[in-house]
XYZ file of C-alpha atoms in Angstrom:
726
model
C -16.338 -50.213 43.034
C -17.889 -47.410 44.998
C -15.902 -44.225 45.404
C -16.560 -41.250 47.625
C -15.772 -37.806 46.189
C -15.532 -35.331 49.033
C -13.267 -32.335 48.972
C -12.109 -32.303 52.565
C -10.833 -28.955 53.713
C -9.306 -29.987 56.996
C -8.242 -27.066 59.091
C -5.409 -27.139 61.560
C -7.009 -25.551 64.620
C -4.401 -25.967 67.312
C -0.864 -27.097 66.705
C 1.766 -27.131 69.361
C 4.367 -26.749 66.669
C 5.869 -23.283 66.700
C 6.396 -23.635 62.973
C 2.670 -23.656 62.194
C 2.191 -20.591 64.378
C 4.591 -18.752 62.087
C 2.077 -18.863 59.248
C 0.552 -15.384 59.055
C -3.172 -14.797 58.890
C -4.252 -12.743 55.888
C -7.290 -10.468 55.610
C -8.036 -8.937 52.215
C -10.631 -6.143 52.346
C -11.877 -5.191 48.901
C -14.189 -2.272 48.176
C -16.242 -2.192 44.994
C -15.892 0.722 42.549
C -14.021 2.933 45.018
C -12.322 5.962 43.483
C -8.536 6.310 43.621
C -8.861 9.708 45.284
C -11.516 8.712 47.827
C -9.278 7.557 50.698
C -7.324 9.744 53.021
C -3.930 8.246 52.205
C -4.505 9.261 48.570
C -5.517 12.802 49.493
C -9.269 12.698 50.103
C -10.504 15.620 52.199
C -14.281 15.533 51.809
C -14.661 11.841 52.763
C -12.656 10.945 55.884
C -11.448 7.322 55.952
C -9.552 7.121 59.252
C -9.783 3.350 59.622
C -8.728 2.515 56.083
C -5.911 5.026 56.556
C -4.801 3.124 59.675
C -3.682 0.273 57.430
C -1.454 2.616 55.429
C -0.179 4.331 58.577
C 0.632 0.995 60.217
C 2.340 -0.304 57.087
C 2.604 0.758 53.465
C 0.627 2.892 51.037
C 1.171 1.902 47.400
C 1.062 4.799 44.960
C 1.153 2.639 41.811
C -1.021 -0.360 42.634
C -3.062 -2.032 39.919
C -5.771 -4.611 39.658
C -5.724 -7.031 36.746
C -8.772 -5.524 35.062
C -10.941 -2.452 35.032
C -14.303 -4.088 35.824
C -15.353 -6.200 38.777
C -15.629 -9.851 37.742
C -12.377 -10.266 35.785
C -10.482 -8.245 38.393
C -11.686 -10.580 41.140
C -10.837 -13.637 39.041
C -7.267 -12.376 38.695
C -6.946 -11.760 42.425
C -8.545 -15.118 43.295
C -6.215 -17.159 41.068
C -3.060 -15.036 41.148
C -3.051 -15.213 37.337
C -4.019 -12.784 34.613
C -7.594 -13.844 33.961
C -7.171 -13.418 30.199
C -5.028 -16.562 30.353
C -8.141 -18.617 31.137
C -10.815 -16.627 29.326
C -12.428 -14.695 32.203
C -12.478 -11.327 30.447
C -16.068 -10.218 30.931
C -18.413 -9.544 33.807
C -20.358 -12.810 34.000
C -24.100 -12.869 33.603
C -26.138 -14.163 36.521
C -26.929 -17.634 35.175
C -27.517 -20.275 37.854
C -27.866 -23.023 35.220
C -24.636 -22.291 33.332
C -21.547 -23.981 34.833
C -19.277 -22.275 32.289
C -20.355 -18.748 33.272
C -17.644 -18.161 35.862
C -14.254 -19.282 37.093
C -12.998 -22.329 35.131
C -12.859 -25.481 37.238
C -9.218 -26.169 36.380
C -7.974 -22.890 37.907
C -6.764 -23.110 41.512
C -8.068 -20.458 43.899
C -6.114 -18.926 46.748
C -8.441 -20.754 49.166
C -7.808 -24.124 47.503
C -4.092 -23.493 47.890
C -3.895 -22.389 51.520
C -6.432 -24.958 52.744
C -3.786 -27.571 51.983
C -1.478 -26.121 54.625
C -4.055 -25.811 57.389
C -5.721 -22.459 56.772
C -9.362 -21.795 57.547
C -10.732 -19.688 54.706
C -13.829 -17.547 54.359
C -15.356 -15.074 51.933
C -17.846 -12.472 53.107
C -19.840 -10.280 50.741
C -19.745 -10.183 46.952
C -18.695 -13.278 44.955
C -19.288 -12.539 41.219
C -17.261 -15.538 40.020
C -20.174 -17.671 38.851
C -23.721 -18.322 40.096
C -23.902 -22.023 39.171
C -23.529 -24.255 42.217
C -20.235 -25.656 40.920
C -18.753 -22.176 41.345
C -20.205 -21.570 44.804
C -17.367 -20.481 47.142
C -17.624 -23.738 49.130
C -16.993 -25.612 45.882
C -13.974 -23.414 45.091
C -11.960 -24.051 48.230
C -13.546 -21.851 50.882
C -14.726 -23.248 54.205
C -17.257 -20.494 54.857
C -19.344 -18.089 52.803
C -21.725 -15.326 53.769
C -22.870 -12.998 51.032
C -24.387 -12.886 47.559
C -23.406 -14.629 44.342
C -23.904 -11.817 41.826
C -22.177 -8.590 40.888
C -24.172 -6.215 43.081
C -26.937 -6.049 45.661
C -29.568 -3.931 47.297
C -28.493 -2.694 50.726
C -31.629 -2.516 52.868
C -33.200 -5.759 54.132
C -36.777 -4.804 53.272
C -35.792 -4.689 49.591
C -34.548 -8.291 49.548
C -37.680 -10.028 48.284
C -36.328 -13.217 46.621
C -35.544 -15.797 49.337
C -33.585 -18.217 47.134
C -30.564 -17.058 45.121
C -31.143 -19.833 42.582
C -34.616 -18.477 41.802
C -33.150 -15.272 40.379
C -32.883 -15.459 36.604
C -30.878 -12.348 35.758
C -28.588 -9.706 37.175
C -31.323 -7.299 38.297
C -33.183 -10.054 40.158
C -29.961 -11.190 41.837
C -29.815 -7.797 43.581
C -33.008 -8.744 45.460
C -32.039 -12.136 46.880
C -31.603 -13.014 50.514
C -28.011 -13.492 51.608
C -26.454 -16.949 51.713
C -24.668 -18.552 54.649
C -22.760 -21.400 53.048
C -25.609 -23.070 51.094
C -28.446 -21.783 53.295
C -30.373 -18.584 52.614
C -30.905 -16.092 55.431
C -33.087 -13.029 55.762
C -30.996 -10.170 57.058
C -32.301 -7.376 59.253
C -29.406 -4.921 58.829
C -27.918 -2.683 56.171
C -25.787 -5.278 54.423
C -22.479 -3.392 54.598
C -22.830 -3.515 58.378
C -23.958 -7.140 58.138
C -20.769 -8.030 56.303
C -18.690 -6.187 58.889
C -20.424 -8.133 61.677
C -19.560 -11.383 59.945
C -15.929 -10.363 59.458
C -15.506 -9.608 63.148
C -17.193 -12.888 64.033
C -14.940 -14.862 61.672
C -11.784 -13.400 63.210
C -13.089 -14.077 66.719
C -13.996 -17.704 65.982
C -10.705 -18.456 64.246
C -8.295 -16.524 66.430
C -6.389 -19.738 67.134
C -6.269 -20.831 63.475
C -4.144 -19.691 60.624
C -6.860 -18.075 58.513
C -7.465 -16.360 55.189
C -10.434 -13.996 55.109
C -11.702 -12.173 52.025
C -13.993 -9.310 53.076
C -15.604 -8.455 49.764
C -17.789 -5.379 50.229
C -20.155 -4.544 47.376
C -20.109 -0.902 48.513
C -19.874 1.715 47.120
C -21.152 -0.042 43.975
C -24.604 1.058 42.799
C -27.453 1.138 43.698
C -26.698 4.253 45.690
C -28.270 3.537 49.070
C -27.049 4.814 52.431
C -28.284 4.859 56.004
C -29.868 8.176 57.105
C -27.487 8.470 60.052
C -24.517 8.095 57.704
C -25.896 10.666 55.300
C -26.193 13.110 58.201
C -22.408 12.982 58.650
C -21.848 14.792 55.341
C -23.785 18.070 55.483
C -21.118 19.714 53.307
C -21.985 17.424 50.384
C -25.104 17.341 48.236
C -26.779 14.857 45.954
C -27.375 16.460 42.610
C -29.265 14.985 39.686
C -27.078 12.223 38.291
C -24.324 12.818 40.856
C -24.918 11.400 44.332
C -21.710 12.414 46.086
C -23.358 12.638 49.518
C -24.788 9.120 49.285
C -21.495 7.825 47.942
C -19.626 9.369 50.868
C -22.007 7.782 53.352
C -21.528 4.381 51.724
C -17.736 4.731 51.872
C -18.060 5.739 55.517
C -19.964 2.505 56.247
C -17.108 0.514 54.717
C -14.571 2.485 56.732
C -16.559 1.836 59.912
C -16.439 -1.908 59.202
C -12.702 -1.806 58.529
C -12.244 -0.123 61.900
C -14.201 -2.843 63.678
C -12.035 -5.557 62.101
C -8.840 -3.696 62.983
C -10.017 -3.181 66.558
C -10.787 -6.889 66.913
C -7.315 -7.854 65.703
C -5.843 -5.502 68.288
C -8.101 -6.836 71.040
C -7.117 -10.453 70.280
C -3.393 -9.638 69.993
C -3.360 -10.799 66.374
C -1.903 -7.718 64.717
C 1.671 -8.980 64.491
C 0.603 -12.292 62.980
C -1.939 -10.881 60.525
C -1.367 -9.243 57.164
C -4.177 -6.807 56.344
C -4.647 -5.578 52.784
C -7.136 -2.987 51.569
C -7.870 -2.231 47.912
C -10.616 -1.531 45.407
C -11.500 -4.035 42.689
C -11.153 -1.382 39.959
C -11.294 2.353 39.477
C -14.322 4.430 40.313
C -17.079 4.911 37.680
C -17.217 8.627 38.367
C -20.410 9.405 36.437
C -22.315 6.429 37.894
C -21.589 6.507 41.628
C -19.995 9.950 42.080
C -16.582 8.492 42.888
C -13.419 10.509 42.325
C -10.272 9.127 40.735
C -8.363 12.290 41.516
C -5.703 13.253 39.026
C -6.039 9.980 37.118
C -7.654 9.983 33.692
C -10.767 7.877 33.093
C -12.482 5.411 35.372
C -14.014 1.976 35.584
C -13.908 0.101 32.234
C -11.021 2.231 30.894
C -7.409 1.268 30.255
C -6.464 4.774 31.380
C -4.946 4.870 34.846
C -8.316 5.676 36.419
C -9.662 2.316 35.283
C -7.408 -0.062 37.179
C -4.940 1.926 39.313
C -6.516 1.692 42.748
C -6.131 2.642 46.398
C -4.043 -0.124 47.972
C -2.600 -0.328 51.499
C -1.054 -3.160 53.491
C 0.115 -3.705 57.046
C 2.053 -6.432 58.817
C 3.167 -5.077 62.135
C 6.679 -6.034 63.093
C 7.630 -6.832 59.501
C 6.639 -3.825 57.359
C 7.750 -0.446 58.730
C 4.897 1.898 59.547
C 4.390 4.912 57.308
C 6.092 3.328 54.290
C 5.266 4.716 50.851
C 6.045 2.392 47.942
C 6.166 3.837 44.422
C 7.098 0.909 42.198
C 4.122 -0.712 40.402
C 2.554 -3.690 42.172
C -0.519 -5.774 41.392
C -3.433 -7.513 43.085
C -1.835 -10.645 41.589
C 0.796 -10.341 44.303
C -1.604 -11.207 47.130
C -1.848 -14.911 46.235
C 1.885 -15.141 45.521
C 2.776 -13.478 48.825
C 0.565 -15.729 50.942
C 1.595 -18.868 49.060
C 5.288 -18.236 49.611
C 4.877 -17.254 53.259
C 2.724 -20.291 54.049
C 4.427 -22.747 51.682
C 1.062 -23.515 50.111
C 1.050 -25.385 46.794
C 0.320 -23.914 43.385
C -0.197 -25.546 40.006
C 3.199 -25.845 38.283
C 1.455 -26.056 34.909
C -0.259 -22.730 35.558
C 2.324 -20.534 37.285
C 1.290 -17.471 39.239
C 1.818 -14.064 37.662
C 2.357 -12.296 40.985
C 5.349 -12.037 43.305
C 5.921 -12.187 47.046
C 5.907 -8.523 48.039
C 7.518 -8.856 51.455
C 11.203 -8.780 50.348
C 10.471 -5.639 48.323
C 8.770 -3.920 51.248
C 11.469 -4.788 53.790
C 14.280 -3.597 51.502
C 15.738 -7.063 51.016
C 15.040 -6.711 47.288
C 15.453 -3.195 45.884
C 14.410 -4.055 42.316
C 11.010 -3.420 40.803
C 8.629 -6.309 41.555
C 7.299 -6.474 37.985
C 8.864 -6.076 34.597
C 5.527 -4.781 33.351
C 1.844 -4.318 34.184
C -0.529 -5.447 31.426
C -4.177 -5.122 30.509
C -6.285 -6.174 27.526
C -9.992 -5.514 26.980
C -11.011 -7.972 24.300
C -14.462 -6.692 23.405
C -13.395 -3.045 23.142
C -10.012 -3.888 21.576
C -8.086 -1.872 24.158
C -4.527 -2.715 25.159
C -1.971 -1.207 27.531
C 1.406 -2.084 29.001
C 3.389 -0.209 31.629
C 7.142 -0.723 31.930
C 8.949 1.513 34.375
C 7.337 4.936 34.057
C 6.362 4.498 30.414
C 2.900 3.341 29.397
C 1.884 2.298 25.889
C -1.810 2.334 24.944
C -3.600 1.017 21.857
C -7.339 1.508 21.520
C -9.929 0.413 18.965
C -8.271 -0.480 15.648
C -4.686 0.051 16.862
C -4.531 3.447 15.166
C -5.174 5.338 18.407
C -1.659 4.936 19.791
C -0.277 6.717 22.807
C 2.881 6.650 24.879
C 2.981 8.472 28.197
C 5.656 9.063 30.798
C 3.664 8.643 34.007
C 6.394 10.262 36.104
C 5.643 13.591 34.399
C 2.182 12.969 32.979
C 0.245 10.870 35.461
C -3.021 12.263 34.047
C -2.165 10.902 30.571
C -2.769 14.208 28.805
C -2.829 13.793 25.038
C -0.797 16.962 24.656
C 2.186 15.016 26.020
C 1.771 11.926 23.829
C 5.298 10.622 23.137
C 4.338 7.906 20.667
C 5.867 9.679 17.658
C 8.698 11.334 19.580
C 11.973 10.209 17.971
C 13.728 9.998 21.347
C 11.292 7.320 22.514
C 11.014 5.120 19.409
C 13.225 2.331 20.787
C 11.443 2.247 24.152
C 8.048 2.405 22.432
C 8.906 -0.596 20.261
C 10.270 -2.425 23.290
C 6.958 -2.002 25.119
C 5.032 -3.137 22.069
C 7.175 -6.268 21.826
C 6.448 -6.995 25.480
C 2.728 -6.532 24.867
C 2.728 -8.871 21.868
C 4.667 -11.528 23.787
C 2.233 -11.337 26.725
C -0.853 -11.466 24.528
C 0.398 -14.621 22.803
C -0.394 -16.433 26.064
C -3.999 -15.209 26.245
C -7.165 -16.858 24.976
C -10.562 -15.781 23.698
C -13.163 -15.037 26.409
C -14.887 -18.297 27.400
C -18.308 -16.923 28.280
C -20.590 -14.070 27.324
C -20.943 -11.043 29.555
C -23.347 -8.387 30.726
C -22.742 -6.300 27.609
C -24.105 -9.153 25.470
C -27.314 -9.855 27.371
C -29.609 -8.214 24.806
C -27.811 -9.486 21.690
C -28.611 -12.509 19.531
C -26.828 -15.572 20.911
C -25.820 -18.775 19.163
C -28.245 -21.618 19.848
C -26.625 -24.485 17.948
C -23.825 -25.484 15.592
C -24.223 -27.404 12.353
C -21.344 -29.226 10.655
C -20.807 -29.939 6.985
C -20.082 -33.542 8.002
C -21.084 -35.507 11.112
C -19.328 -38.746 10.099
C -16.134 -39.127 8.103
C -14.070 -42.031 6.753
C -10.502 -40.827 6.358
C -7.252 -42.127 4.932
C -3.970 -41.719 6.750
C -2.222 -38.342 6.463
C -4.762 -36.910 4.011
C -6.060 -33.569 5.403
C -9.836 -33.129 5.209
C -11.641 -29.841 5.713
C -15.015 -29.593 7.431
C -16.910 -26.406 8.159
C -19.095 -25.250 11.022
C -22.059 -22.904 10.854
C -23.412 -21.170 13.935
C -27.196 -20.973 14.195
C -28.791 -18.464 13.961
C -26.583 -16.897 11.346
C -26.950 -13.415 12.820
C -25.583 -14.519 16.209
C -22.847 -12.120 17.219
C -20.720 -14.801 18.918
C -19.350 -16.655 15.915
C -15.985 -18.088 16.943
C -15.568 -21.871 16.885
C -13.066 -23.851 18.959
C -12.116 -27.217 17.438
C -10.848 -30.201 19.435
C -10.271 -33.947 19.135
C -10.796 -36.438 21.954
C -8.298 -38.904 20.457
C -5.363 -37.039 18.964
C -3.404 -40.262 18.453
C -5.910 -41.146 15.714
C -6.879 -37.717 14.331
C -6.149 -34.072 15.066
C -7.960 -30.920 14.015
C -6.644 -27.380 13.674
C -8.601 -24.216 14.352
C -9.680 -23.918 10.727
C -11.469 -27.278 10.869
C -8.821 -29.237 8.955
C -8.677 -32.837 10.195
C -5.552 -34.969 9.766
C -5.571 -38.749 10.360
C -2.518 -40.322 12.020
C -3.470 -43.906 12.867
C -6.220 -46.467 12.353
C -9.097 -45.967 14.742
C -11.815 -43.553 15.817
C -11.947 -39.990 17.113
C -14.641 -37.472 17.997
C -14.098 -33.985 16.580
C -15.937 -31.241 18.501
C -16.832 -27.785 17.187
C -17.757 -25.591 20.153
C -18.853 -21.962 20.362
C -15.880 -20.576 22.190
C -17.725 -18.230 24.568
C -20.866 -20.370 24.966
C -19.334 -23.740 25.664
C -22.574 -25.675 26.089
C -23.314 -25.076 22.376
C -21.427 -27.589 20.203
C -21.673 -30.278 17.534
C -19.539 -33.362 16.930
C -18.239 -35.345 13.983
C -17.277 -39.010 14.353
C -14.104 -39.810 12.423
C -13.121 -43.308 11.322
C -9.616 -43.842 9.959
C -9.088 -46.927 7.806
C -10.618 -50.231 8.933
C -9.715 -50.742 12.595
C -10.538 -53.974 14.360
C -13.693 -54.011 16.437
C -13.523 -53.530 20.203
C -14.082 -56.483 22.526
C -15.240 -54.566 25.577
C -15.099 -51.451 27.728
C -14.715 -50.777 31.447
C -14.935 -47.560 33.459
C -12.743 -46.384 36.288
C -15.828 -46.287 38.527
C -19.251 -47.901 38.458
C -20.806 -45.798 41.227
C -19.850 -42.394 42.546
C -21.510 -40.371 45.271
C -20.675 -36.688 45.058
C -21.704 -33.436 46.679
C -23.752 -30.983 44.552
C -21.587 -28.885 42.276
C -18.528 -31.132 42.517
C -16.859 -32.804 39.552
C -15.823 -36.385 38.966
C -13.429 -37.645 36.305
C -14.289 -40.939 34.611
C -11.837 -42.804 32.431
C -12.690 -45.574 29.990
C -10.514 -48.534 29.028
C -11.386 -50.101 25.686
C -10.094 -53.524 24.612
C -6.798 -53.728 26.460
C -6.431 -49.948 26.459
C -5.982 -49.688 22.711
C -5.633 -46.015 21.744
C -7.398 -46.570 18.420
C -10.842 -46.468 20.018
C -12.886 -43.428 20.959
C -15.749 -43.202 23.420
C -19.053 -41.365 23.191
C -20.301 -40.150 26.588
C -23.882 -39.373 27.608
C -25.984 -38.719 30.703
C -29.451 -40.071 31.434
C -30.354 -37.032 33.538
C -28.658 -33.822 32.448
C -30.458 -31.777 35.115
C -28.500 -33.747 37.730
C -25.187 -34.372 35.948
C -23.616 -33.731 32.561
C -20.505 -35.253 31.032
C -18.165 -33.841 28.402
C -16.403 -35.653 25.578
C -13.473 -36.486 27.875
C -15.472 -38.075 30.702
C -15.520 -35.089 33.055
C -18.770 -35.182 35.037
C -20.218 -31.944 36.364
C -23.077 -32.102 38.860
C -25.916 -29.601 39.046
C -28.584 -30.740 41.526
C -29.534 -33.538 43.905
C -30.552 -36.860 42.408
C -29.262 -39.821 40.365
C -27.921 -39.975 36.829
C -26.398 -42.747 34.760
C -23.319 -41.890 32.726
C -22.865 -44.147 29.704
C -19.661 -44.626 27.744
C -20.209 -46.300 24.356
C -17.423 -47.503 22.063
C -17.686 -45.718 18.735
C -17.624 -48.241 15.938
C -18.521 -51.050 18.324
C -21.695 -49.623 19.807
C -22.720 -52.962 21.286
C -20.021 -52.435 23.873
C -20.844 -49.881 26.572
C -20.335 -49.327 30.276
C -22.155 -47.237 32.840
C -21.458 -45.395 36.060
C -24.215 -44.348 38.432
C -23.771 -40.818 39.745
C -25.579 -40.056 42.992
C -25.593 -36.377 43.886
C -26.348 -36.220 47.580
C -25.648 -34.330 50.759
C -25.530 -37.665 52.618
C -22.528 -39.456 51.216
C -21.642 -42.264 53.613
C -23.597 -44.268 56.167
C -21.784 -45.536 59.254
C -23.741 -48.796 58.910
C -21.887 -49.599 55.708
C -18.484 -49.842 57.426
C -19.342 -51.726 60.632
C -17.585 -54.895 59.522
C -14.309 -53.268 58.515
C -11.321 -54.456 60.489
C -9.527 -52.068 62.771
C -6.065 -50.977 61.680
C -3.623 -50.989 64.619
C -1.185 -48.147 65.060
C 0.473 -45.722 67.448
C -1.865 -42.793 66.768
C -4.457 -42.031 69.437
C -7.706 -40.395 68.337
C -10.347 -39.136 70.724
C -13.266 -39.064 70.930
C -13.930 -41.875 68.458
C -16.520 -41.737 66.863
C -15.973 -38.001 66.479
C -18.616 -35.344 65.917
C -16.468 -32.895 64.022
C -13.514 -32.010 66.276
C -10.748 -34.589 66.066
C -8.007 -34.763 68.713
C -4.862 -36.612 67.641
C -1.807 -37.631 69.643
C 1.159 -39.443 68.118
C 4.821 -40.223 68.638
C 6.828 -37.447 67.050
C 10.134 -37.570 65.259
C 12.619 -34.757 64.736
C 12.122 -34.529 60.975
C 9.188 -33.188 58.996
C 6.413 -35.746 58.487
C 3.376 -36.052 56.240
C -0.075 -36.905 57.559
C -2.712 -38.202 55.127
C -6.438 -38.766 55.492
C -7.985 -41.653 53.542
C -11.615 -42.542 52.945
C -12.967 -46.067 53.352
C -11.934 -46.996 49.801
C -8.308 -46.053 50.397
C -8.401 -42.812 48.406
C -6.258 -39.974 49.758
C -8.602 -37.038 50.323
C -6.276 -34.711 52.221
C -2.601 -34.372 53.124
C -0.846 -31.930 55.372
C 2.693 -31.481 56.661
C 3.456 -32.129 60.335
C 6.330 -30.064 61.581
C 9.218 -31.420 63.685
C 8.521 -32.148 67.359
C 4.759 -31.768 66.956
C 2.956 -34.478 68.949
C -0.604 -33.238 69.331
C -3.089 -31.763 66.870
C -6.717 -30.814 66.682
C -8.424 -31.060 63.311
C -11.818 -29.573 62.564
C -13.951 -31.494 60.073
C -16.173 -29.000 58.202
C -19.934 -29.314 58.151
C -20.208 -30.479 54.559
C -18.151 -33.642 55.275
C -20.566 -36.513 55.725
C -20.633 -39.419 58.155
C -18.383 -42.382 57.447
C -15.122 -44.198 58.097
C -11.761 -42.510 57.565
C -8.136 -43.398 58.225
C -5.201 -41.267 59.330
C -1.698 -42.304 58.375
C 1.478 -40.585 59.553
C 4.396 -41.371 57.257
C 7.748 -41.317 59.050
C 9.656 -43.495 56.638
C 10.298 -46.827 58.374
C 8.012 -45.911 61.290
C 4.445 -45.482 59.991
C 1.539 -44.800 62.320
C -2.062 -45.495 61.331
C -5.477 -45.295 62.995
C -9.090 -45.169 61.919
C -11.940 -42.973 63.055
C -15.658 -42.760 62.433
C -17.377 -39.440 61.801
C -20.834 -39.507 63.374
C -22.462 -36.115 63.743
């Protein structure tokens, strides 16, 4: 069987249903390392930000807004998933490693773009990504329809300094600052200061998608270092100077460039009459690193990387004309987590029920419908520095280092967190202090160890392999057996092992390496370096004397997949007997790798053969050919397929990317599904009552081939086929 894996992000361009027009557009504008006190609505006087201030004036300024972390990468991961990133191990700034698929956002976390694309949104990210440089974590492989920007954590600003044409040729963070910008998967040489380039792209995106529901993430890397500003912007700040180690003038000019871009986006929304149907949010990804870029966090203590307020309490403003009253000031704590939750609830986009969002829909709180505080608490943990904080109401509990440096502050009277007003040992606050600590402990029970190494570890000694005390074991039922793992080299600083079994019905393993057998059969026990997941060793466990297998089959024998996408293979051994375990391997790991559970991850163009071998009956194996290609389907291969009659009209057919659909509508809500030529559902979307005409845009990365549209109306189905031929 041949299967086509193609993540189709169909976008509802024009719907004559009034219901779809009710879905608000959302633009999130995020600055990088902007100080809390460096916007006008937070009191800045030396750096005017009139356009950023427009958002607050048109809507709400949040005085107690937090990001989920106090450095860039984890903060963006929290915003992108709507979940505290410590829940899935993204607790460090990732290194720029184009060959490491684990150095970034885990593949099993849903992004905001993956969610809203399922209800017809066009989504784009412009600017800084910083969620993984491997192709599997490219924005177009994480749910976005469009990308223009850079993959790493920072960038040079002037085009003449961008001397590396291909982002995948950069081998480290400093080199990534020199790459050309990427448009989707294509590299482009820019000829403008890149802050202005990103603003141009944002205006263009809004213009092109004015008739769509859209989600746009404008992710400026300014005013993050390096400190580089245009001469004409510097000239606007004669009252400021650049001193040695403190470039306030350059910083101000860089903030001004961001503000100019925000103004252009706001003007375009006004010009296109989109203001009342567009939510605009402005924030920084973390607090300002005052000594590094001359930012100013005002009265807040600390800055970037701290769990003091200056580390993750940020400027945050939001407008939605006609819904949020202009000039609103909101004092209760809110979080960048709330952006995903707000858009998901307003658009009815799906989320993963097994991984619930940590944010809330802010709109009822801002309209006065709900007068309670949006969050019981705001949390942060910095694993490597052993720093912890929880805010509940106006009280904030802080533990640092070895948990002996304990502080309790009342932020309503001590917003600057002065140690002279530490209430930790105050008898009047003992009950509240213990209550906050209980909340912190409960929250941290749901967190995991960081799953990749970060920038702070780049110069340290890393683990290169794992050795086990045993690589094969014969076990008896219910008799625990201990094996040990040694990380090589022995002086590697990352020395935490994660144990797992691929067949827990036969044998399980705890996190000390104790294996317990439960049934006759085979299992593979894996010992993996927890924050360097490509480094592992395995032990094959045999329990008792199980019967030999008689054969093995795979769920697929050939898969064609786009670069960076995943494919899940499943193996059936001898009538699906759970006593057998499978050993997976790839013939070409530069093209595709496979884990112990059959999950295939692709890396580059080309073929690879995935082999599944029955452990204990090695003569039985099965293979699947993986073809990683940008050309997935040929029209020639489907010429002989029979037409499927139906009431849906599609024109033109073949289509070249824009699909017009007319159908007989019913009064109730319907579901429309798109199938590929093998009958696999690749996209579903709701069709609202009384809709009878749609236009669907097929994105550029969808390849030529045969597809089917089915409209399910209960006892009145409608079906038609179309051919994509660009």
